[in-house]
Coordinates of C-alpha atoms and ligand atoms in Angstrom, one line a residue:
X122 CA 10.3 15.1 4.4
X123 CA 9.7 10.9 4.8
X124 CA 11.6 11.2 1.4
X125 CA 13.7 13.1 -1.1
X126 CA 13.3 10.0 -3.5
X127 CA 11.9 7.0 -4.3
X128 CA 12.5 3.3 -4.6
X129 CA 12.6 3.2 -8.1
X130 CA 14.0 6.1 -8.8
X131 CA 17.6 6.0 -8.3
X132 CA 20.7 5.1 -10.9
X133 CA 24.4 6.2 -11.9
X134 CA 23.8 9.3 -12.5
X135 CA 22.9 10.1 -8.7
X136 CA 26.4 8.8 -7.4
X137 CA 27.3 11.2 -4.7
X138 CA 24.0 13.0 -3.7
X139 CA 22.7 12.9 -0.6
X140 CA 18.9 11.3 -0.2
X141 CA 16.3 9.4 2.4
X142 CA 14.2 7.2 1.1
X143 CA 11.2 5.3 3.2
X144 CA 10.0 1.9 2.0
X145 CA 9.8 -1.4 3.1
X146 CA 12.2 -3.9 4.0
X147 CA 12.3 -6.9 1.4
X148 CA 15.6 -8.5 2.4
X149 CA 18.0 -8.4 5.2
X150 CA 21.4 -9.7 4.5
X151 CA 23.3 -10.0 7.5
X152 CA 27.0 -10.6 6.9
X153 CA 28.4 -9.7 10.1
X154 CA 30.0 -6.8 9.1
X155 CA 28.7 -5.8 5.8
X156 CA 24.1 -5.5 6.0
X157 CA 22.3 -5.0 2.7
X158 CA 18.6 -4.5 3.3
X159 CA 16.2 -4.0 -0.5
X160 CA 13.7 -1.4 0.2
X161 CA 10.7 -1.8 -1.6
X162 CA 7.7 1.1 -2.5
X163 CA 5.1 0.9 -4.7
X164 CA 8.3 2.0 -8.0
X165 CA 10.7 -0.6 -7.1
X166 CA 13.5 -1.7 -5.0
X167 CA 16.9 0.3 -4.6
X168 CA 19.8 -1.6 -2.1
X169 CA 21.5 -0.2 1.4
X170 CA 24.2 -1.3 2.2
X171 CA 26.2 -0.2 5.8
X172 CA 29.6 -2.2 6.6
X173 CA 31.6 -1.8 9.7
X174 CA 34.1 0.4 8.1
X175 CA 31.9 3.2 6.9
X176 CA 28.5 3.1 9.2
X177 CA 28.6 4.8 12.3
X178 CA 28.9 2.4 15.2
X179 CA 25.3 2.7 16.0
X180 CA 23.7 1.8 13.5
X181 CA 24.9 -1.6 12.8
X182 CA 22.6 -2.9 15.8
X183 CA 19.7 -1.3 14.4
X184 CA 20.1 -2.4 10.9
X185 CA 20.4 -6.0 12.4
X186 CA 17.4 -5.9 13.5
X187 CA 14.5 -5.3 11.0
X188 CA 12.9 -7.9 9.7
X189 CA 10.4 -8.6 6.3
X190 CA 8.4 -5.8 6.6
X191 CA 9.4 -3.7 8.9
X192 CA 8.4 0.2 7.0
X193 CA 11.6 2.0 7.7
X194 CA 13.7 5.7 6.5
X195 CA 17.0 5.6 5.7
X196 CA 18.7 8.3 5.0
X197 CA 22.6 8.4 2.9
X198 CA 25.0 9.0 -0.2
X199 CA 24.9 6.8 -3.0
X200 CA 27.2 5.0 -3.7
X201 CA 28.0 2.9 -6.9
X202 CA 27.5 -1.4 -6.2
X203 CA 30.5 -3.6 -6.2
X204 CA 28.3 -6.2 -8.2
X205 CA 26.1 -4.7 -9.9
X206 CA 22.4 -6.2 -11.0
X207 CA 20.8 -5.7 -14.0
X208 CA 17.9 -6.8 -13.4
X209 CA 16.5 -3.6 -11.7
X210 CA 16.4 -0.5 -12.3
X211 CA 18.4 0.8 -9.7
X212 CA 20.8 -2.3 -9.9
X213 CA 24.0 -0.5 -10.7
X214 CA 23.9 1.7 -7.3
X215 CA 23.3 1.3 -3.3
X216 CA 23.2 3.9 -0.4
X217 CA 26.0 4.0 1.7
X218 CA 22.8 5.2 4.7
X219 CA 24.4 7.5 7.7
X220 CA 21.1 7.8 9.5
X221 CA 18.1 4.8 9.6
X222 CA 14.5 4.9 11.5
X223 CA 12.4 1.7 12.4
X224 CA 8.9 4.0 11.4
X225 CA 7.0 0.3 12.4
X226 CA 7.6 -2.9 12.7
X227 CA 6.1 -6.0 11.7
X228 CA 5.1 -9.8 11.6
X229 CA 6.4 -12.3 9.8
X230 CA 3.9 -12.1 6.7
X231 CA 1.6 -15.3 6.1
X232 CA 3.2 -15.2 3.1
X233 CA 6.6 -14.6 0.4
X234 CA 6.1 -10.8 -1.0
X235 CA 7.6 -12.3 -4.3
X236 CA 7.2 -12.2 -7.5
X237 CA 6.2 -16.1 -6.6
X238 CA 4.4 -16.2 -3.7
X239 CA 3.8 -19.3 -1.6
X240 CA 0.5 -18.2 -0.5
X241 CA -2.6 -19.9 -1.3
X242 CA -5.9 -18.3 -2.8
X243 CA -7.5 -18.0 0.3
X244 CA -4.6 -16.5 2.5
X245 CA -3.8 -14.4 0.0
X246 CA -7.9 -12.8 -0.4
X247 CA -7.8 -12.2 3.7
X248 CA -4.3 -10.8 3.8
X249 CA -4.8 -8.9 0.4
X250 CA -3.4 -5.5 1.8
X251 CA 0.5 -7.2 2.1
X252 CA -0.7 -9.6 -1.5
X253 CA -1.2 -6.3 -3.6
X254 CA 2.3 -5.4 -1.6
X255 CA 3.3 -7.9 -4.5
X256 CA 4.8 -7.1 -8.1
X257 CA 2.0 -8.9 -10.3
X258 CA -0.8 -7.7 -8.0
X259 CA 0.4 -4.4 -8.0
X260 CA 1.1 -3.9 -11.8
X261 CA -2.0 -5.1 -12.0
X262 CA -4.1 -2.1 -10.3
X263 CA -1.4 -0.3 -12.0
X264 CA -2.6 -1.7 -15.3
X265 CA -6.2 -1.5 -15.1
X266 CA -6.4 1.8 -13.6
X267 CA -4.2 2.9 -16.7
X268 CA -7.1 1.5 -19.3
X269 CA -10.4 3.2 -17.3
X270 CA -8.0 5.9 -17.8
X271 CA -7.8 5.9 -21.2
X272 CA -11.5 5.1 -21.2
X273 CA -13.0 8.3 -19.6
X274 CA -9.8 10.3 -21.4
X275 CA -11.1 8.7 -25.2
X276 CA -15.0 9.1 -24.3
X277 CA -14.5 12.3 -22.8
X278 CA -13.3 13.4 -26.0
X279 CA -15.7 12.0 -28.3
X280 CA -18.3 14.5 -25.6
X281 CA -19.1 11.9 -23.4
X282 CA -20.9 13.6 -20.3
X283 CA -19.8 11.3 -16.6
X284 CA -22.5 11.0 -15.0
X285 CA -23.0 9.6 -11.6
X286 CA -26.6 7.3 -11.2
X287 CA -28.0 6.2 -7.4
X288 CA -26.9 2.8 -6.0
X289 CA -29.4 2.4 -4.2
X290 CA -33.1 2.1 -6.7
X291 CA -35.2 -0.3 -7.4
X292 CA -35.0 -3.3 -9.4
X293 CA -33.7 -2.6 -13.0
X294 CA -33.8 -6.7 -14.3
X295 CA -30.6 -7.7 -16.5
X296 CA -31.5 -11.7 -15.2
X297 CA -30.5 -11.7 -12.2
X298 CA -31.1 -11.6 -8.9
X299 CA -31.6 -8.1 -6.8
X300 CA -29.3 -7.2 -4.4
X301 CA -31.9 -5.6 -1.6
X302 CA -31.3 -2.7 1.5
X303 CA -34.2 -2.6 3.7
X304 CA -35.3 0.8 4.3
X305 CA -35.2 1.6 8.1
X306 CA -37.3 5.2 7.3
X307 CA -40.3 3.2 5.1
X308 CA -40.7 0.7 6.9
X309 CA -41.0 -2.6 5.2
X310 CA -39.7 -1.0 2.4
X311 CA -36.1 -2.6 0.0
X312 CA -34.1 -1.0 -2.1
X313 CA -32.5 -3.3 -4.8
X314 CA -28.8 -2.3 -6.0
X315 CA -28.7 -1.6 -9.7
X316 CA -27.1 -4.6 -11.9
X317 CA -26.9 -2.1 -14.4
X318 CA -28.0 2.1 -15.0
X319 CA -30.1 0.7 -17.4
X320 CA -32.7 2.9 -16.3
X321 CA -31.0 5.7 -15.7
X322 CA -29.1 6.1 -18.4
X323 CA -32.3 5.9 -20.7
X324 CA -33.2 8.9 -18.0
X325 CA -30.4 10.5 -18.8
X326 CA -31.1 10.7 -22.5
X327 CA -34.4 11.8 -22.0
X328 CA -32.8 14.8 -19.9
X329 CA -31.5 15.6 -22.9
X330 CA -27.9 15.2 -22.3
X331 CA -26.5 13.3 -25.8
X332 CA -23.9 11.2 -24.6
X333 CA -23.4 9.7 -21.5
X334 CA -20.6 7.4 -19.4
X335 CA -19.9 6.1 -16.1
X336 CA -17.5 3.7 -15.0
X337 CA -19.8 2.0 -12.6
X338 CA -19.9 -0.2 -9.8
X339 CA -23.4 -3.4 -10.5
X340 CA -24.4 -5.9 -8.5
X341 CA -25.9 -9.2 -9.0
X342 CA -26.7 -11.4 -6.7
X343 CA -26.8 -15.0 -9.4
X344 CA -24.9 -18.0 -8.1
X345 CA -21.2 -17.9 -8.0
X346 CA -19.9 -19.2 -11.4
X347 CA -15.7 -19.6 -11.8
X348 CA -15.1 -15.8 -11.6
X349 CA -18.2 -14.2 -11.5
X350 CA -18.0 -10.9 -9.1
X351 CA -21.4 -10.0 -6.9
X352 CA -20.1 -6.6 -7.3
X353 CA -18.2 -6.0 -10.8
X354 CA -17.6 -2.3 -12.9
X355 CA -18.7 -1.4 -16.4
X356 CA -18.0 1.1 -18.5
X357 CA -21.5 2.3 -19.1
X358 CA -22.5 3.8 -21.7
X359 CA -25.3 5.4 -24.0
X360 CA -25.5 7.8 -26.8
X361 CA -29.3 10.2 -28.5
X362 CA -29.7 10.2 -32.2
X363 CA -28.4 6.8 -32.4
X364 CA -28.8 3.6 -34.8
X365 CA -26.4 0.1 -34.3
X366 CA -24.1 1.4 -36.6
X367 CA -23.4 5.3 -34.8
X368 CA -23.1 2.9 -31.7
X369 CA -21.2 -0.1 -33.4
X370 CA -19.0 2.8 -34.8
X371 CA -18.0 4.5 -31.6
X372 CA -17.3 1.8 -29.5
X373 CA -15.2 0.7 -31.9
X374 CA -13.5 3.4 -32.1
X375 CA -13.0 3.3 -27.9
X376 CA -12.1 -0.5 -27.7
X377 CA -9.3 0.0 -31.1
X378 CA -7.9 2.9 -29.4
X379 CA -7.4 0.5 -26.1
X380 CA -6.3 -2.4 -27.8
X381 CA -4.0 -0.9 -29.6
X382 CA -2.2 1.4 -26.6
X383 CA -1.8 -0.8 -24.6
X384 CA -0.8 -4.0 -26.7
X385 CA 1.0 -1.7 -29.4
X386 CA -1.0 -2.9 -31.7
X387 CA -3.5 -2.1 -34.4
X388 CA -6.3 -5.2 -34.1
X389 CA -7.5 -2.8 -37.4
X390 CA -11.9 -3.1 -38.1
X391 CA -13.1 -5.6 -36.1
X392 CA -15.4 -8.4 -37.5
X393 CA -19.0 -9.2 -37.8
X394 CA -21.2 -11.9 -37.1
X395 CA -24.6 -12.2 -36.6
X396 CA -26.0 -13.9 -34.1
X397 CA -27.4 -16.5 -36.2
X398 CA -24.1 -17.1 -37.7
X399 CA -22.5 -17.5 -34.6
X400 CA -24.3 -20.4 -33.1
X401 CA -24.0 -22.6 -36.3
X402 CA -20.5 -21.8 -36.7
X403 CA -18.8 -21.7 -33.3
X404 CA -21.8 -23.1 -31.3
X405 CA -21.7 -20.4 -29.4
X406 CA -23.1 -16.6 -29.7
X407 CA -19.4 -15.3 -28.2
X408 CA -17.2 -17.3 -30.5
X409 CA -13.0 -16.8 -30.0
X410 CA -11.9 -16.1 -33.9
X411 CA -8.1 -16.3 -32.7
X412 CA -8.3 -19.7 -34.4
X413 CA -10.0 -21.4 -37.3
X414 CA -11.8 -25.8 -36.7
X415 CA -14.9 -23.7 -37.4
X416 CA -18.3 -26.2 -37.5
X417 CA -19.3 -27.7 -40.5
X418 CA -23.0 -28.6 -40.7
X419 CA -22.4 -32.6 -42.4
X420 CA -25.9 -33.9 -42.6
X421 CA -26.5 -33.9 -46.2
X422 CA -23.4 -36.1 -46.4
X423 CA -23.6 -38.3 -43.8
X424 CA -27.7 -39.6 -43.3
X425 CA -28.2 -41.6 -46.4
X426 CA -26.4 -44.8 -45.4
X427 CA -26.3 -47.4 -43.1
X428 CA -25.0 -45.2 -39.5
X429 CA -28.4 -45.3 -37.6
X430 CA -26.1 -42.5 -34.7
X431 CA -25.9 -39.9 -37.4
X432 CA -29.6 -41.2 -39.5
X433 CA -31.5 -40.3 -36.0
X434 CA -29.5 -37.2 -34.9
X435 CA -31.5 -33.3 -35.6
X436 CA -27.5 -32.3 -36.5
X437 CA -24.1 -34.1 -37.5
X438 CA -22.0 -31.7 -37.1
X439 CA -17.5 -31.8 -37.9
X440 CA -14.6 -29.8 -37.5
X441 CA -11.7 -29.7 -38.4
X442 CA -8.1 -30.6 -36.0
X443 CA -5.2 -28.4 -38.2
X444 CA -2.2 -31.6 -37.5
X445 CA -4.1 -33.6 -35.4
X446 CA -3.9 -36.7 -37.5
X447 CA -0.3 -37.3 -34.6
X448 CA -3.0 -38.2 -31.8
X449 CA -2.7 -41.9 -31.1
X450 CA -4.9 -44.2 -30.9
X451 CA -4.8 -43.6 -27.1
X452 CA -5.5 -40.1 -27.3
X453 CA -8.6 -40.4 -29.2
X454 CA -10.1 -42.5 -27.1
X455 CA -9.1 -40.2 -24.3
X456 CA -10.6 -36.9 -26.0
X457 CA -13.8 -39.6 -26.4
X458 CA -14.2 -39.9 -22.5
X459 CA -13.2 -36.4 -22.3
X460 CA -16.4 -35.0 -23.9
X461 CA -18.7 -38.0 -22.8
X462 CA -17.8 -37.0 -18.9
X463 CA -21.3 -34.8 -17.9
X464 CA -20.0 -31.2 -18.3
X465 CA -19.9 -32.3 -22.0
X466 CA -22.2 -34.6 -22.4
X467 CA -21.4 -35.8 -25.6
X468 CA -23.1 -39.4 -26.4
X469 CA -19.4 -40.7 -28.3
X470 CA -17.3 -39.1 -31.0
X471 CA -16.5 -39.8 -34.3
X472 CA -13.1 -39.7 -36.2
X473 CA -11.3 -39.5 -40.0
X474 CA -7.5 -39.3 -40.1
X475 CA -6.8 -36.8 -43.3
X476 CA -3.6 -39.2 -44.2
X477 CA -0.7 -37.7 -46.0
X478 CA -1.3 -39.5 -49.1
X479 CA -4.5 -37.9 -49.2
X480 CA -7.0 -41.1 -47.6
X481 CA -8.8 -40.9 -45.3
X482 CA -8.9 -43.5 -41.6
X483 CA -12.3 -43.3 -39.9
X484 CA -13.6 -45.1 -36.3
X485 CA -16.8 -45.0 -38.7
X486 CA -15.1 -46.7 -42.0
X487 CA -17.4 -50.0 -42.5
X488 CA -20.1 -47.9 -43.1
X489 CA -18.1 -44.2 -45.4
X490 CA -16.2 -45.0 -47.8
X491 CA -13.0 -42.6 -49.4
X492 CA -15.5 -40.0 -51.5
X493 CA -17.6 -39.9 -48.2
X494 CA -15.0 -38.7 -46.4
X495 CA -13.8 -36.1 -49.0
X496 CA -17.2 -34.8 -48.7
X497 CA -16.1 -34.6 -44.4
X498 CA -13.2 -33.0 -45.1
X499 CA -14.2 -30.3 -48.0
X500 CA -17.2 -29.2 -45.4
X501 CA -15.1 -29.0 -42.3
X502 CA -12.0 -27.5 -43.9
X503 CA -10.1 -30.4 -43.6
X504 CA -6.8 -30.8 -46.0
X505 CA -3.9 -34.1 -45.2
X506 CA -2.5 -34.4 -41.9
X507 CA -5.8 -33.0 -39.7
X508 CA -8.5 -35.1 -37.7
X509 CA -11.8 -34.4 -38.5
X510 CA -14.3 -35.0 -34.9
X511 CA -17.5 -35.3 -35.6
X512 CA -20.8 -35.6 -33.1
X513 CA -24.5 -35.8 -33.2
X514 CA -27.3 -34.6 -31.4
X515 CA -30.3 -32.3 -30.7
X516 CA -28.8 -29.5 -32.2
X517 CA -29.0 -27.2 -29.0
X518 CA -27.0 -29.8 -27.1
X519 CA -24.4 -31.0 -30.1
X520 CA -23.0 -27.6 -30.6
X521 CA -22.3 -26.2 -27.2
X522 CA -20.9 -29.9 -27.4
X523 CA -19.1 -29.5 -30.2
X524 CA -18.1 -25.8 -29.0
X525 CA -16.3 -26.6 -25.9
X526 CA -14.0 -29.4 -28.1
X527 CA -13.6 -27.0 -30.4
X528 CA -11.9 -24.6 -27.3
X529 CA -10.3 -27.8 -25.7
X530 CA -8.6 -28.8 -28.6
X531 CA -7.4 -25.0 -29.8
X532 CA -6.5 -24.8 -26.2
X533 CA -4.2 -28.0 -26.3
X534 CA -2.3 -27.2 -29.6
X535 CA -2.0 -24.0 -27.8
X536 CA -3.8 -21.6 -30.2
X537 CA -5.6 -19.8 -27.5
X538 CA -2.9 -17.1 -27.4
X539 CA -3.7 -14.3 -24.8
X540 CA -0.8 -12.7 -27.0
X541 CA -3.3 -12.2 -29.8
X542 CA -6.3 -9.9 -29.5
X543 CA -9.4 -10.7 -31.9
X544 CA -12.4 -8.5 -31.5
X545 CA -15.4 -9.6 -32.9
X546 CA -19.0 -7.8 -33.1
X547 CA -22.4 -10.5 -33.0
X548 CA -25.6 -8.9 -33.7
X549 CA -28.7 -9.5 -34.1
X550 CA -29.4 -11.2 -31.3
X551 CA -33.6 -12.3 -31.4
X552 CA -35.5 -10.1 -28.9
X553 CA -36.7 -13.5 -27.2
X554 CA -36.2 -16.6 -25.8
X555 CA -38.2 -19.0 -24.6
X556 CA -37.9 -20.0 -21.1
X557 CA -39.3 -23.7 -20.4
X558 CA -39.3 -23.7 -16.7
X559 CA -41.4 -20.7 -16.4
X560 CA -43.3 -21.6 -20.0
X561 CA -42.3 -17.4 -20.7
X562 CA -40.5 -15.4 -22.8
X563 CA -37.6 -13.5 -21.1
X564 CA -35.9 -10.4 -22.8
X565 CA -32.3 -11.7 -24.0
X566 CA -30.6 -8.9 -23.5
X567 CA -33.2 -7.0 -21.5
X568 CA -36.9 -5.8 -21.8
X569 CA -35.5 -1.5 -22.7
X570 CA -33.8 -3.7 -26.2
X571 CA -36.2 -2.5 -29.1
X572 CA -37.5 -5.2 -32.1
X573 CA -35.7 -4.2 -35.2
X574 CA -37.7 -1.7 -36.8
X575 CA -38.7 -4.2 -40.1
X576 CA -39.6 -7.1 -37.6
X577 CA -42.2 -4.6 -35.4
X578 CA -45.2 -7.0 -37.0
X579 CA -44.0 -10.1 -36.2
X580 CA -44.2 -9.2 -32.1
X581 CA -47.8 -11.6 -31.3
X582 CA -47.6 -13.3 -34.0
X583 CA -44.7 -15.1 -34.3
X584 CA -42.9 -13.6 -31.3
X585 CA -39.4 -15.7 -31.6
X586 CA -38.3 -15.0 -35.2
X587 CA -38.3 -11.3 -33.6
X588 CA -34.8 -10.4 -33.8
X589 CA -33.1 -7.1 -31.8
X590 CA -31.3 -4.5 -32.5
X591 CA -28.6 -5.9 -30.1
X592 CA -25.5 -6.7 -30.2
X593 CA -21.9 -7.9 -28.1
X594 CA -18.7 -7.0 -28.1
X595 CA -16.5 -10.6 -27.9
X596 CA -12.6 -9.8 -27.3
X597 CA -11.3 -13.8 -27.2
X598 CA -14.0 -16.2 -27.0
X599 CA -15.0 -14.0 -23.7
X600 CA -18.6 -11.3 -24.2
X601 CA -17.1 -7.7 -23.0
X602 CA -19.9 -5.7 -23.9
X603 CA -22.8 -5.8 -24.8
X604 CA -25.6 -3.5 -25.8
X605 CA -28.8 -2.9 -27.8
X606 CA -31.3 0.1 -29.7
X607 CA -33.5 1.1 -26.8
X608 CA -37.4 0.9 -27.2
X609 CA -38.0 4.9 -27.0
X610 CA -42.3 4.9 -26.9
X611 CA -44.5 3.9 -24.1
X612 CA -46.6 1.2 -26.5
X613 CA -44.0 -0.5 -27.4
X614 CA -42.6 -0.8 -24.0
X615 CA -45.8 -1.1 -22.7
X616 CA -46.1 -4.3 -25.9
X617 CA -43.1 -6.1 -24.8
X618 CA -43.0 -6.1 -20.6
X619 CA -47.1 -7.8 -21.5
X620 CA -44.4 -10.8 -23.8
X621 CA -43.0 -10.7 -20.8
X622 CA -45.7 -11.4 -18.8
X623 CA -46.0 -9.2 -16.9
X624 CA -49.9 -7.1 -16.3
X625 CA -50.6 -3.4 -16.5
X626 CA -50.5 -2.8 -12.5
X627 CA -47.0 -4.6 -12.5
X628 CA -45.5 -2.8 -14.8
X629 CA -47.0 0.6 -14.0
X630 CA -45.7 0.1 -10.0
X631 CA -42.3 -1.2 -11.0
X632 CA -41.4 0.7 -14.7
X633 CA -44.0 3.4 -14.8
X634 CA -42.0 6.6 -14.0
X635 CA -40.0 5.0 -17.5
X636 CA -42.9 4.5 -19.6
X637 CA -43.9 8.4 -18.2
X638 CA -40.9 10.0 -19.4
X639 CA -41.3 8.1 -22.4
X640 CA -44.3 10.8 -23.0
X641 CA -42.2 13.9 -22.7
X642 CA -40.1 13.8 -26.1
X643 CA -38.2 10.4 -25.5
X644 CA -35.2 10.3 -28.3
X645 CA -34.0 7.3 -30.2
X646 CA -31.1 6.1 -28.4
X647 CA -29.3 3.0 -27.5
X648 CA -26.2 2.0 -25.6
X649 CA -23.5 -0.8 -24.6
X650 CA -22.4 -1.6 -21.5
X651 CA -18.8 -2.8 -21.4
X652 CA -17.3 -5.2 -18.0
X653 CA -14.3 -3.7 -16.8
X654 CA -13.5 -6.1 -15.0
X655 CA -13.1 -9.0 -18.2
X656 CA -12.2 -6.5 -20.6
X657 CA -8.6 -5.7 -18.1
X658 CA -8.3 -8.8 -17.1
X659 CA -7.5 -10.4 -21.2
X660 CA -5.6 -6.9 -21.5
X661 CA -3.5 -8.2 -19.4
X662 CA -3.0 -11.8 -21.0
X663 CA -5.2 -13.7 -18.2
X664 CA -8.2 -15.0 -17.2
X665 CA -9.2 -14.5 -13.5
X666 CA -10.5 -11.3 -13.3
X667 CA -10.4 -11.8 -9.5
X668 CA -6.5 -10.8 -10.0
X669 CA -7.5 -7.3 -11.6
X670 CA -9.9 -6.1 -8.4
X671 CA -8.3 -4.8 -6.0
X672 CA -10.6 -6.5 -3.2
X673 CA -12.5 -8.9 -4.2
X674 CA -15.1 -11.7 -3.0
X675 CA -14.6 -15.8 -3.0
X676 CA -16.2 -17.8 -4.9
X677 CA -18.9 -18.3 -2.3
X678 CA -19.4 -14.0 -2.2
X679 CA -17.7 -13.6 1.1
X680 CA -15.2 -10.9 1.7
X681 CA -12.5 -13.4 3.7
X682 CA -10.8 -10.5 4.3
X683 CA -12.6 -8.4 6.1
X684 CA -15.6 -10.9 6.8
X685 CA -18.1 -10.3 5.3
X686 CA -21.8 -11.2 4.7
X687 CA -21.9 -11.8 8.5
X688 CA -24.6 -11.2 11.3
X689 CA -26.0 -7.6 12.6
X690 CA -27.6 -7.9 15.9
X691 CA -31.3 -7.7 17.1
X692 CA -31.8 -4.5 18.0
X693 CA -30.2 -3.3 13.9
X694 CA -32.7 -5.9 12.9
X695 CA -35.6 -4.0 14.8
X696 CA -34.5 -1.2 13.2
X697 CA -35.1 -2.0 10.1
X698 CA -38.0 -4.6 10.7
X699 CA -36.5 -7.2 9.2
X700 CA -37.7 -9.1 12.9
X701 CA -40.9 -10.8 12.0
X702 CA -41.9 -10.1 15.5
X703 CA -42.1 -6.6 15.4
X704 CA -43.8 -6.7 12.3
X705 CA -46.6 -8.3 13.2
Ligands
LIG1476 N1 -27.6 -2.3 -19.2 C1 -26.7 -3.6 -20.1 C2 -26.2 -4.7 -19.4 O1 -25.9 -4.0 -18.2 C3 -25.9 -2.5 -21.2 C4 -26.6 -1.6 -22.3 O2 -27.2 -2.3 -22.5 O3 -26.0 -0.7 -21.6 O4 -25.8 -5.4 -19.9

C-alpha cells in the first residue's frame, strides 16, 4: 500500500497514529542534525521530520539526497509540531519518519512549483504537467470539474439526456473555418470536425429525444484572437416543443443555480435587453452591466450650434464617468490620445467637467453655454463631480469606440469587480447581417435560426429588418451562451439557404440530410450552447481561459508540449492521397 492517508488530511486528532504518505518533495530543509521535508500531493502538504536523536541512522543520509519533486513514500508517527503553521490544515503536526523510500527521482524542475512561480507562460505550457502540480492550475481544474458536475446534475434532474454526437462529420457552419480530416478509405474526401453539434442536436429532436445536452469539444479554425482556443468546450443543449421563453427560463435556472452554488449569492432574475437597445445604450451586444455609464445620444442638443464636428456627425454620444472630474487636464489629454490610437480610432474627444457648484467647464465652451451642458448632463445622467466624455462620427464606428472607452474608464475606476456577477439576456437579434466584402447576407447566429414568426413576411422584401428568436446570455461583458429557436420546416429552411446565397444544389449536398429529416415530422425546437471554458474562468474571477484548460494551445494554435501540429511522413501523405503526385 502506497499510502494510508493523503497529505492534506492529518491533524492533532491523529497524534500517535502510524501513517504512510506518498507524494512529491516540495522542499527539503537540511539543518544537519534535523531535516524537514515538505511532502506534497493533490490534497496538501505535510511536514516530515528526521532528527538524529529519534530517526534511525540509515534514513538520515537518504533523506539528505531527496531533491525537489522527487517522489517518495514515508512511514512514521504523527507527532505535535513545536512551531506550528496556522496557514495549512496540517500545520499543527508533523510525521516523525521511521521508514523512507524514494519511488522516483526528478530533475530540477524548470520553474518553481509554487503558487507564485518564476516560470513564464511558454515554459509553463511546455511543462504543463509540472504546472498542473501548482495550486492555481490544480484548483482551476478542480473548479472546472465542479461546475461541469453541477451542470450535469442540474440538467439530468430536469430530464435532459446527455448524448454523444460524432466528431468526424461534415461542415456545420458557425461562422468559422472547418478543421478537416482526410479520409484514407475515401480518397480525396474529407471529414470536418464539428464547429458545434448543431445539426445533430436538431436531429436528436426529430428523433424525439426531447431534451438533450452534451459537454462537448468544438473546433473552429479561426485566426486566433487573444484568449481563443481552436478547440473549446461547450455545454450544448436542445429542447423540443419550446418557445423562446421556455428556453430562457430553463437556462436562466441552470445559470442561476451554478452562480449561486459557486459564489453563495443568488443573482436573482436576469434582466433582459434587446439587441437594438444594447447597441444604442452600450455600443455592444454583450454589455457589462456591473456599472452604469450608459450612452446618452446627444445629437438633438449638440447639433444646432456652430460646432461643425458635431454638426457633421451621424451620432454624437456621451457617457458620464462617475467622480472623474478629479482627472487633471493631463489625464484627459492622455485619454484623448488613448481614444485616437488606431486600435480605437476616434478622431477626437470632447469633455465636460461637472463642477461641484453645479456649473460646467468644457473643451467646447466656445460653442455651447451652461444650459446646453445642463441638457447634456441630463441625457447622460451626469451629476456634480462627474466628467462627461463625448465622441462623434458614423454610428457604426462611434458605438464600438465609445464602448471601448466605457470599458477602459470602468477598468481604471475599478468598477469591473471580478467578485460581482451581472448576468444579462440579450434578445431579438437580427436574423441576418450584410457582409460588405462578399456582398451577401450572413446568418448572424447560424443558418438554422428561425425568423420571428411576425417577421416572416419581410424575409423577401426587407431581410435586414427581420429579427430572430435568438438570444445570448452575457455575464460581466462576456458572451457565455447563445442560441435560438430553430427552423423546423423544409420550406423555410430552403428559403433561408437561398437568402444566404446557397444554390439549391449546394444546400442539398451540404444539408440535404437535415431538410430530409424536416419532412418526417420535425417538432418545433430550440436550444442554446454555453462556452464552458469562459464560464468557468469568469466564475473563477479570471479572464484567461487557458488557466482553466488542462492542456491548452498557445495563441498561434500550437500545443508546445507535444509539439503539434507537426509534419507527417511521406507514406502517410500518400496513404491519405494528400500528395498531389499520387492524385494525378
Ligand atoms: N450551435 C450554436 C453555437 O455553437 C448554439 C446554439 O444555437 O444552440 O453557437
